[in-house]
PDB file of C-alpha atoms in Angstrom:
ATOM      1  CA  ALA A   1       0.000   0.000   0.000  1.00  0.00           C
ATOM      2  CA  GLN A   2       1.076   3.575  -0.546  1.00  0.00           C
ATOM      3  CA  SER A   3      -0.250   6.820   0.860  1.00  0.00           C
ATOM      4  CA  VAL A   4       0.454  10.534   0.966  1.00  0.00           C
ATOM      5  CA  ALA A   5      -0.321  13.088   3.637  1.00  0.00           C
ATOM      6  CA  GLN A   6      -0.422  16.832   3.111  1.00  0.00           C
ATOM      7  CA  PRO A   7      -0.926  18.027   6.672  1.00  0.00           C
ATOM      8  CA  GLU A   8      -1.964  21.588   5.822  1.00  0.00           C
ATOM      9  CA  ASP A   9      -5.191  22.268   3.959  1.00  0.00           C
ATOM     10  CA  GLN A  10      -4.110  25.867   3.423  1.00  0.00           C
ATOM     11  CA  VAL A  11      -0.865  27.809   3.536  1.00  0.00           C
ATOM     12  CA  ASN A  12      -0.730  31.599   3.513  1.00  0.00           C
ATOM     13  CA  VAL A  13       2.480  33.452   2.730  1.00  0.00           C
ATOM     14  CA  ALA A  14       3.358  37.044   1.928  1.00  0.00           C
ATOM     15  CA  GLU A  15       4.654  37.861  -1.528  1.00  0.00           C
ATOM     16  CA  GLY A  16       8.440  37.751  -1.587  1.00  0.00           C
ATOM     17  CA  ASN A  17       8.712  35.438   1.409  1.00  0.00           C
ATOM     18  CA  PRO A  18       9.877  31.829   1.131  1.00  0.00           C
ATOM     19  CA  LEU A  19       7.168  29.209   0.928  1.00  0.00           C
ATOM     20  CA  THR A  20       6.980  25.570   1.986  1.00  0.00           C
ATOM     21  CA  VAL A  21       4.221  23.091   1.234  1.00  0.00           C
ATOM     22  CA  LYS A  22       4.589  19.901   3.244  1.00  0.00           C
ATOM     23  CA  CYS A  23       4.234  16.295   2.102  1.00  0.00           C
ATOM     24  CA  THR A  24       4.916  13.008   3.853  1.00  0.00           C
ATOM     25  CA  TYR A  25       4.534   9.606   2.293  1.00  0.00           C
ATOM     26  CA  SER A  26       4.267   5.950   3.170  1.00  0.00           C
ATOM     27  CA  VAL A  27       5.369   3.116   0.862  1.00  0.00           C
ATOM     28  CA  SER A  28       6.899  -0.300   1.355  1.00  0.00           C
ATOM     29  CA  GLY A  29      10.267   0.194  -0.270  1.00  0.00           C
ATOM     30  CA  ASN A  30      11.592   3.148  -2.246  1.00  0.00           C
ATOM     31  CA  PRO A  31       9.341   5.867  -3.667  1.00  0.00           C
ATOM     32  CA  TYR A  32       8.931   7.878  -6.795  1.00  0.00           C
ATOM     33  CA  LEU A  33       7.591  11.279  -5.676  1.00  0.00           C
ATOM     34  CA  PHE A  34       5.855  13.999  -7.666  1.00  0.00           C
ATOM     35  CA  TRP A  35       4.489  17.512  -7.190  1.00  0.00           C
ATOM     36  CA  TYR A  36       1.691  18.975  -9.295  1.00  0.00           C
ATOM     37  CA  VAL A  37      -0.061  22.357  -9.313  1.00  0.00           C
ATOM     38  CA  GLN A  38      -3.682  23.051 -10.223  1.00  0.00           C
ATOM     39  CA  TYR A  39      -5.183  26.421 -11.065  1.00  0.00           C
ATOM     40  CA  PRO A  40      -8.974  26.889 -10.696  1.00  0.00           C
ATOM     41  CA  ASN A  41     -11.058  24.767 -13.067  1.00  0.00           C
ATOM     42  CA  ARG A  42      -7.958  23.470 -14.828  1.00  0.00           C
ATOM     43  CA  GLY A  43      -6.086  20.197 -15.056  1.00  0.00           C
ATOM     44  CA  LEU A  44      -2.952  19.458 -13.049  1.00  0.00           C
ATOM     45  CA  GLN A  45       0.454  20.631 -14.227  1.00  0.00           C
ATOM     46  CA  PHE A  46       3.608  18.673 -13.412  1.00  0.00           C
ATOM     47  CA  LEU A  47       6.175  20.624 -11.360  1.00  0.00           C
ATOM     48  CA  LEU A  48       8.935  18.181 -10.439  1.00  0.00           C
ATOM     49  CA  LYS A  49       9.745  14.633  -9.418  1.00  0.00           C
ATOM     50  CA  TYR A  50      12.201  12.621  -7.365  1.00  0.00           C
ATOM     51  CA  ILE A  51      13.369   9.369  -8.896  1.00  0.00           C
ATOM     52  CA  THR A  52      16.800   8.713  -7.458  1.00  0.00           C
ATOM     53  CA  GLY A  53      20.071  10.512  -6.770  1.00  0.00           C
ATOM     54  CA  ASP A  54      20.322  14.075  -5.468  1.00  0.00           C
ATOM     55  CA  ASN A  55      17.845  14.700  -2.670  1.00  0.00           C
ATOM     56  CA  LEU A  56      17.253  18.287  -3.814  1.00  0.00           C
ATOM     57  CA  VAL A  57      15.147  18.364  -6.960  1.00  0.00           C
ATOM     58  CA  LYS A  58      14.622  21.496  -9.023  1.00  0.00           C
ATOM     59  CA  GLY A  59      11.534  21.984 -11.136  1.00  0.00           C
ATOM     60  CA  SER A  60       9.412  24.436 -13.063  1.00  0.00           C
ATOM     61  CA  TYR A  61       8.713  28.084 -12.114  1.00  0.00           C
ATOM     62  CA  GLY A  62      11.527  28.211  -9.514  1.00  0.00           C
ATOM     63  CA  PHE A  63      10.135  25.450  -7.323  1.00  0.00           C
ATOM     64  CA  GLU A  64      12.293  22.821  -5.655  1.00  0.00           C
ATOM     65  CA  ALA A  65      11.680  19.930  -3.308  1.00  0.00           C
ATOM     66  CA  GLU A  66      13.830  18.061  -0.843  1.00  0.00           C
ATOM     67  CA  PHE A  67      13.567  14.308  -0.445  1.00  0.00           C
ATOM     68  CA  ASN A  68      14.231  13.149   3.123  1.00  0.00           C
ATOM     69  CA  LYS A  69      14.160   9.382   3.402  1.00  0.00           C
ATOM     70  CA  SER A  70      14.520   9.211   7.188  1.00  0.00           C
ATOM     71  CA  GLN A  71      11.556  11.536   7.677  1.00  0.00           C
ATOM     72  CA  THR A  72       9.651  10.147   4.663  1.00  0.00           C
ATOM     73  CA  SER A  73       9.058  13.684   3.471  1.00  0.00           C
ATOM     74  CA  PHE A  74       9.144  15.552   0.180  1.00  0.00           C
ATOM     75  CA  HIS A  75       8.404  19.199   0.970  1.00  0.00           C
ATOM     76  CA  LEU A  76       7.929  21.703  -1.850  1.00  0.00           C
ATOM     77  CA  LYS A  77       9.790  25.009  -1.526  1.00  0.00           C
ATOM     78  CA  LYS A  78      10.347  28.286  -3.295  1.00  0.00           C
ATOM     79  CA  PRO A  79      12.713  31.028  -2.090  1.00  0.00           C
ATOM     80  CA  SER A  80      10.450  33.957  -3.002  1.00  0.00           C
ATOM     81  CA  ALA A  81       6.698  33.564  -3.470  1.00  0.00           C
ATOM     82  CA  LEU A  82       4.729  35.297  -6.218  1.00  0.00           C
ATOM     83  CA  VAL A  83       1.027  36.131  -6.188  1.00  0.00           C
ATOM     84  CA  SER A  84       0.740  33.995  -9.328  1.00  0.00           C
ATOM     85  CA  ASP A  85       1.886  30.963  -7.287  1.00  0.00           C
ATOM     86  CA  SER A  86      -1.520  30.951  -5.570  1.00  0.00           C
ATOM     87  CA  ALA A  87      -3.051  27.601  -6.493  1.00  0.00           C
ATOM     88  CA  LEU A  88      -3.771  24.086  -5.261  1.00  0.00           C
ATOM     89  CA  TYR A  89      -0.709  21.851  -4.868  1.00  0.00           C
ATOM     90  CA  PHE A  90      -0.721  18.064  -4.889  1.00  0.00           C
ATOM     91  CA  CYS A  91       1.955  15.626  -3.810  1.00  0.00           C
ATOM     92  CA  ALA A  92       1.880  12.083  -5.242  1.00  0.00           C
ATOM     93  CA  VAL A  93       3.767   8.829  -4.685  1.00  0.00           C
ATOM     94  CA  ARG A  94       4.362   5.585  -6.497  1.00  0.00           C
ATOM     95  CA  ARG A  95       6.336   2.637  -5.123  1.00  0.00           C
ATOM     96  CA  VAL A  96       9.495   1.702  -7.035  1.00  0.00           C
ATOM     97  CA  GLY A  97       8.970  -1.713  -8.557  1.00  0.00           C
ATOM     98  CA  ALA A  98       5.209  -1.546  -8.377  1.00  0.00           C
ATOM     99  CA  GLY A  99       3.555  -3.523 -11.117  1.00  0.00           C
ATOM    100  CA  SER A 100       1.256  -0.694 -12.115  1.00  0.00           C
ATOM    101  CA  TYR A 101       1.815   2.957 -12.913  1.00  0.00           C
ATOM    102  CA  GLN A 102      -0.847   3.992 -10.411  1.00  0.00           C
ATOM    103  CA  LEU A 103      -0.130   7.218  -8.546  1.00  0.00           C
ATOM    104  CA  THR A 104      -1.532   7.970  -5.106  1.00  0.00           C
ATOM    105  CA  PHE A 105      -2.270  11.654  -4.516  1.00  0.00           C
ATOM    106  CA  GLY A 106      -2.533  13.672  -1.350  1.00  0.00           C
ATOM    107  CA  LYS A 107      -5.655  15.723  -0.716  1.00  0.00           C
ATOM    108  CA  GLY A 108      -3.994  18.938  -1.774  1.00  0.00           C
ATOM    109  CA  THR A 109      -2.818  22.151  -0.116  1.00  0.00           C
ATOM    110  CA  LYS A 110      -4.228  25.506  -1.119  1.00  0.00           C
ATOM    111  CA  LEU A 111      -1.479  28.107  -1.310  1.00  0.00           C
ATOM    112  CA  SER A 112      -2.435  31.754  -1.030  1.00  0.00           C
ATOM    113  CA  VAL A 113       0.242  34.361  -1.650  1.00  0.00           C
ATOM    114  CA  ILE A 114      -0.760  37.693  -0.198  1.00  0.00           C
ATOM    115  CA  PRO A 115       0.397  40.874  -1.983  1.00  0.00           C
TER     116      PRO A 115
ATOM    117  CA  ASP B   1      -2.885  20.813 -20.637  1.00  0.00           C
ATOM    118  CA  GLY B   2      -1.247  20.507 -24.039  1.00  0.00           C
ATOM    119  CA  GLY B   3      -1.560  17.212 -25.879  1.00  0.00           C
ATOM    120  CA  ILE B   4      -4.610  15.922 -24.010  1.00  0.00           C
ATOM    121  CA  THR B   5      -8.106  17.066 -24.859  1.00  0.00           C
ATOM    122  CA  GLN B   6     -11.251  16.438 -22.876  1.00  0.00           C
ATOM    123  CA  SER B   7     -14.675  17.292 -24.118  1.00  0.00           C
ATOM    124  CA  PRO B   8     -16.967  18.833 -23.261  1.00  0.00           C
ATOM    125  CA  LYS B   9     -15.700  21.199 -20.549  1.00  0.00           C
ATOM    126  CA  TYR B  10     -19.130  21.298 -18.880  1.00  0.00           C
ATOM    127  CA  LEU B  11     -21.746  18.560 -19.073  1.00  0.00           C
ATOM    128  CA  PHE B  12     -25.233  18.445 -17.630  1.00  0.00           C
ATOM    129  CA  ARG B  13     -27.351  15.304 -17.388  1.00  0.00           C
ATOM    130  CA  LYS B  14     -30.504  14.111 -15.770  1.00  0.00           C
ATOM    131  CA  GLU B  15     -30.341  11.420 -13.124  1.00  0.00           C
ATOM    132  CA  GLY B  16     -30.689   7.940 -14.569  1.00  0.00           C
ATOM    133  CA  GLN B  17     -28.920   8.723 -17.839  1.00  0.00           C
ATOM    134  CA  ASN B  18     -25.565   7.300 -18.867  1.00  0.00           C
ATOM    135  CA  VAL B  19     -23.032   9.830 -20.095  1.00  0.00           C
ATOM    136  CA  THR B  20     -19.684   9.398 -21.864  1.00  0.00           C
ATOM    137  CA  LEU B  21     -16.716  11.702 -21.315  1.00  0.00           C
ATOM    138  CA  SER B  22     -14.162  11.965 -24.068  1.00  0.00           C
ATOM    139  CA  CYS B  23     -10.375  11.890 -23.631  1.00  0.00           C
ATOM    140  CA  GLU B  24      -7.909  12.035 -26.521  1.00  0.00           C
ATOM    141  CA  GLN B  25      -4.121  12.367 -26.442  1.00  0.00           C
ATOM    142  CA  ASN B  26      -1.601  12.995 -29.209  1.00  0.00           C
ATOM    143  CA  LEU B  27       1.489  12.397 -27.059  1.00  0.00           C
ATOM    144  CA  ASN B  28       1.907   8.774 -28.165  1.00  0.00           C
ATOM    145  CA  HIS B  29       1.653   7.706 -24.525  1.00  0.00           C
ATOM    146  CA  ASP B  30       0.967   4.092 -23.695  1.00  0.00           C
ATOM    147  CA  ALA B  31      -0.793   4.655 -20.385  1.00  0.00           C
ATOM    148  CA  MET B  32      -3.992   6.591 -19.714  1.00  0.00           C
ATOM    149  CA  TYR B  33      -5.952   7.297 -16.540  1.00  0.00           C
ATOM    150  CA  TRP B  34      -9.253   8.667 -15.289  1.00  0.00           C
ATOM    151  CA  TYR B  35      -9.542  10.497 -11.982  1.00  0.00           C
ATOM    152  CA  ARG B  36     -12.404  12.018 -10.091  1.00  0.00           C
ATOM    153  CA  GLN B  37     -11.853  15.190  -8.072  1.00  0.00           C
ATOM    154  CA  ASP B  38     -14.169  16.315  -5.294  1.00  0.00           C
ATOM    155  CA  PRO B  39     -13.526  19.319  -3.025  1.00  0.00           C
ATOM    156  CA  GLY B  40     -11.217  18.415  -0.151  1.00  0.00           C
ATOM    157  CA  GLN B  41     -10.691  14.838  -1.327  1.00  0.00           C
ATOM    158  CA  GLY B  42      -7.860  15.177  -3.779  1.00  0.00           C
ATOM    159  CA  LEU B  43      -7.794  12.928  -6.836  1.00  0.00           C
ATOM    160  CA  ARG B  44      -9.170   9.418  -6.776  1.00  0.00           C
ATOM    161  CA  LEU B  45      -8.364   6.917  -9.515  1.00  0.00           C
ATOM    162  CA  ILE B  46     -11.326   5.444 -11.381  1.00  0.00           C
ATOM    163  CA  TYR B  47      -9.702   3.336 -14.122  1.00  0.00           C
ATOM    164  CA  TYR B  48      -6.362   3.110 -15.820  1.00  0.00           C
ATOM    165  CA  SER B  49      -4.984   1.468 -18.934  1.00  0.00           C
ATOM    166  CA  GLN B  50      -1.331   0.650 -19.505  1.00  0.00           C
ATOM    167  CA  ILE B  51      -1.754  -0.687 -23.046  1.00  0.00           C
ATOM    168  CA  VAL B  52      -4.401  -0.792 -25.746  1.00  0.00           C
ATOM    169  CA  ASN B  53      -7.252  -3.265 -25.172  1.00  0.00           C
ATOM    170  CA  ASP B  54      -6.408  -3.607 -21.496  1.00  0.00           C
ATOM    171  CA  PHE B  55      -7.532  -1.645 -18.442  1.00  0.00           C
ATOM    172  CA  GLN B  56      -7.768  -2.067 -14.682  1.00  0.00           C
ATOM    173  CA  LYS B  57     -10.072  -0.790 -11.981  1.00  0.00           C
ATOM    174  CA  GLY B  58      -8.809   1.930  -9.707  1.00  0.00           C
ATOM    175  CA  ASP B  59     -10.005   2.770  -6.228  1.00  0.00           C
ATOM    176  CA  ILE B  60     -13.535   3.906  -7.139  1.00  0.00           C
ATOM    177  CA  ALA B  61     -14.548   2.021 -10.304  1.00  0.00           C
ATOM    178  CA  GLU B  62     -18.107   1.163  -9.270  1.00  0.00           C
ATOM    179  CA  GLY B  63     -20.641   2.831 -11.553  1.00  0.00           C
ATOM    180  CA  TYR B  64     -18.091   3.626 -14.252  1.00  0.00           C
ATOM    181  CA  SER B  65     -16.906   1.850 -17.407  1.00  0.00           C
ATOM    182  CA  VAL B  66     -14.110   2.455 -19.925  1.00  0.00           C
ATOM    183  CA  SER B  67     -12.743   1.165 -23.195  1.00  0.00           C
ATOM    184  CA  ARG B  68      -9.305   1.429 -24.807  1.00  0.00           C
ATOM    185  CA  GLU B  69      -9.664   0.432 -28.438  1.00  0.00           C
ATOM    186  CA  LYS B  70      -7.122   2.960 -29.696  1.00  0.00           C
ATOM    187  CA  LYS B  71      -3.881   4.179 -28.157  1.00  0.00           C
ATOM    188  CA  GLU B  72      -4.954   7.818 -28.300  1.00  0.00           C
ATOM    189  CA  SER B  73      -8.465   7.455 -26.860  1.00  0.00           C
ATOM    190  CA  PHE B  74      -9.795   6.428 -23.440  1.00  0.00           C
ATOM    191  CA  PRO B  75     -13.495   7.328 -23.034  1.00  0.00           C
ATOM    192  CA  LEU B  76     -15.199   7.098 -19.647  1.00  0.00           C
ATOM    193  CA  THR B  77     -18.879   6.246 -19.260  1.00  0.00           C
ATOM    194  CA  VAL B  78     -20.613   7.342 -16.092  1.00  0.00           C
ATOM    195  CA  THR B  79     -23.534   4.975 -15.683  1.00  0.00           C
ATOM    196  CA  SER B  80     -26.791   5.396 -13.823  1.00  0.00           C
ATOM    197  CA  ALA B  81     -25.381   3.038 -11.187  1.00  0.00           C
ATOM    198  CA  GLN B  82     -22.955   5.706  -9.980  1.00  0.00           C
ATOM    199  CA  LYS B  83     -24.579   7.036  -6.827  1.00  0.00           C
ATOM    200  CA  ASN B  84     -23.064  10.508  -6.796  1.00  0.00           C
ATOM    201  CA  PRO B  85     -21.741  11.348 -10.269  1.00  0.00           C
ATOM    202  CA  THR B  86     -21.515  15.133  -9.953  1.00  0.00           C
ATOM    203  CA  ALA B  87     -17.780  15.905  -9.902  1.00  0.00           C
ATOM    204  CA  PHE B  88     -14.786  17.197 -11.851  1.00  0.00           C
ATOM    205  CA  TYR B  89     -13.289  14.444 -14.027  1.00  0.00           C
ATOM    206  CA  LEU B  90      -9.672  14.485 -15.111  1.00  0.00           C
ATOM    207  CA  CYS B  91      -7.996  12.362 -17.747  1.00  0.00           C
ATOM    208  CA  ALA B  92      -4.230  11.847 -17.807  1.00  0.00           C
ATOM    209  CA  SER B  93      -1.614   9.985 -19.808  1.00  0.00           C
ATOM    210  CA  SER B  94       1.996   8.953 -19.359  1.00  0.00           C
ATOM    211  CA  ILE B  95       4.854   7.166 -21.032  1.00  0.00           C
ATOM    212  CA  GLY B  96       4.897   3.532 -19.980  1.00  0.00           C
ATOM    213  CA  GLY B  97       7.094   3.124 -16.941  1.00  0.00           C
ATOM    214  CA  ALA B  98       6.692   3.820 -13.263  1.00  0.00           C
ATOM    215  CA  SER B  99       9.128   6.746 -13.042  1.00  0.00           C
ATOM    216  CA  TYR B 100       7.327   8.889 -15.592  1.00  0.00           C
ATOM    217  CA  GLU B 101       5.019  11.745 -14.694  1.00  0.00           C
ATOM    218  CA  GLN B 102       1.429  11.959 -15.824  1.00  0.00           C
ATOM    219  CA  TYR B 103       0.127  14.730 -18.055  1.00  0.00           C
ATOM    220  CA  PHE B 104      -3.394  15.960 -17.441  1.00  0.00           C
ATOM    221  CA  GLY B 105      -6.192  17.223 -19.618  1.00  0.00           C
ATOM    222  CA  PRO B 106      -8.243  20.328 -18.736  1.00  0.00           C
ATOM    223  CA  GLY B 107     -11.044  18.321 -17.137  1.00  0.00           C
ATOM    224  CA  THR B 108     -14.803  17.912 -17.573  1.00  0.00           C
ATOM    225  CA  ARG B 109     -17.203  19.171 -14.935  1.00  0.00           C
ATOM    226  CA  LEU B 110     -20.221  16.881 -14.831  1.00  0.00           C
ATOM    227  CA  THR B 111     -23.414  17.956 -13.117  1.00  0.00           C
ATOM    228  CA  VAL B 112     -26.231  15.456 -12.688  1.00  0.00           C
ATOM    229  CA  THR B 113     -29.605  16.662 -11.428  1.00  0.00           C
TER     230      THR B 113
END
């Protein structure tokens, strides 16, 4: 079984401040981890993924995420938030070696960047 | 959203009617997926297909059916057996292989009254 927890339903941050959106996961074995962003009434857009190697992953629009195996976390970060970053963010996990390509998503975190 | 089209964007149906949601991709991806999104519940997998003419049930398949006769098409039928069909439906596709990300269409918002 695999699962994802996004402990914060909403995160508020001031424009220009650093932002963090938290994600913890549970899989038996090693994970593939993904972050997606969703703007209102739109589909999800892929931001970044962790497959193997460097624990710090850089992605689109200045976002990065740090994989921490001991804490089973994959928090999304950005050094300086923009108002346009306001959206719904989803973390997802898939177990390495799983027979299917099925992704398990968290429930999402709504990010609001305040001007 | 590029490469995956879902139609229509909004769909209204009366209770008791079956309805089919379209999903087409021109990315030459082997795998395709259908998700349902409800407020505060994230995305839940309905069905997925890793190759043509084969598909598997996801976590909430009851009341839904799919077909995968062509690589680029994966239509979803919401049947009258689905107890609460009003939701936002998202189609996705990916290259075959577990490390690859999924690409999503723009979604169809279905309202059943």
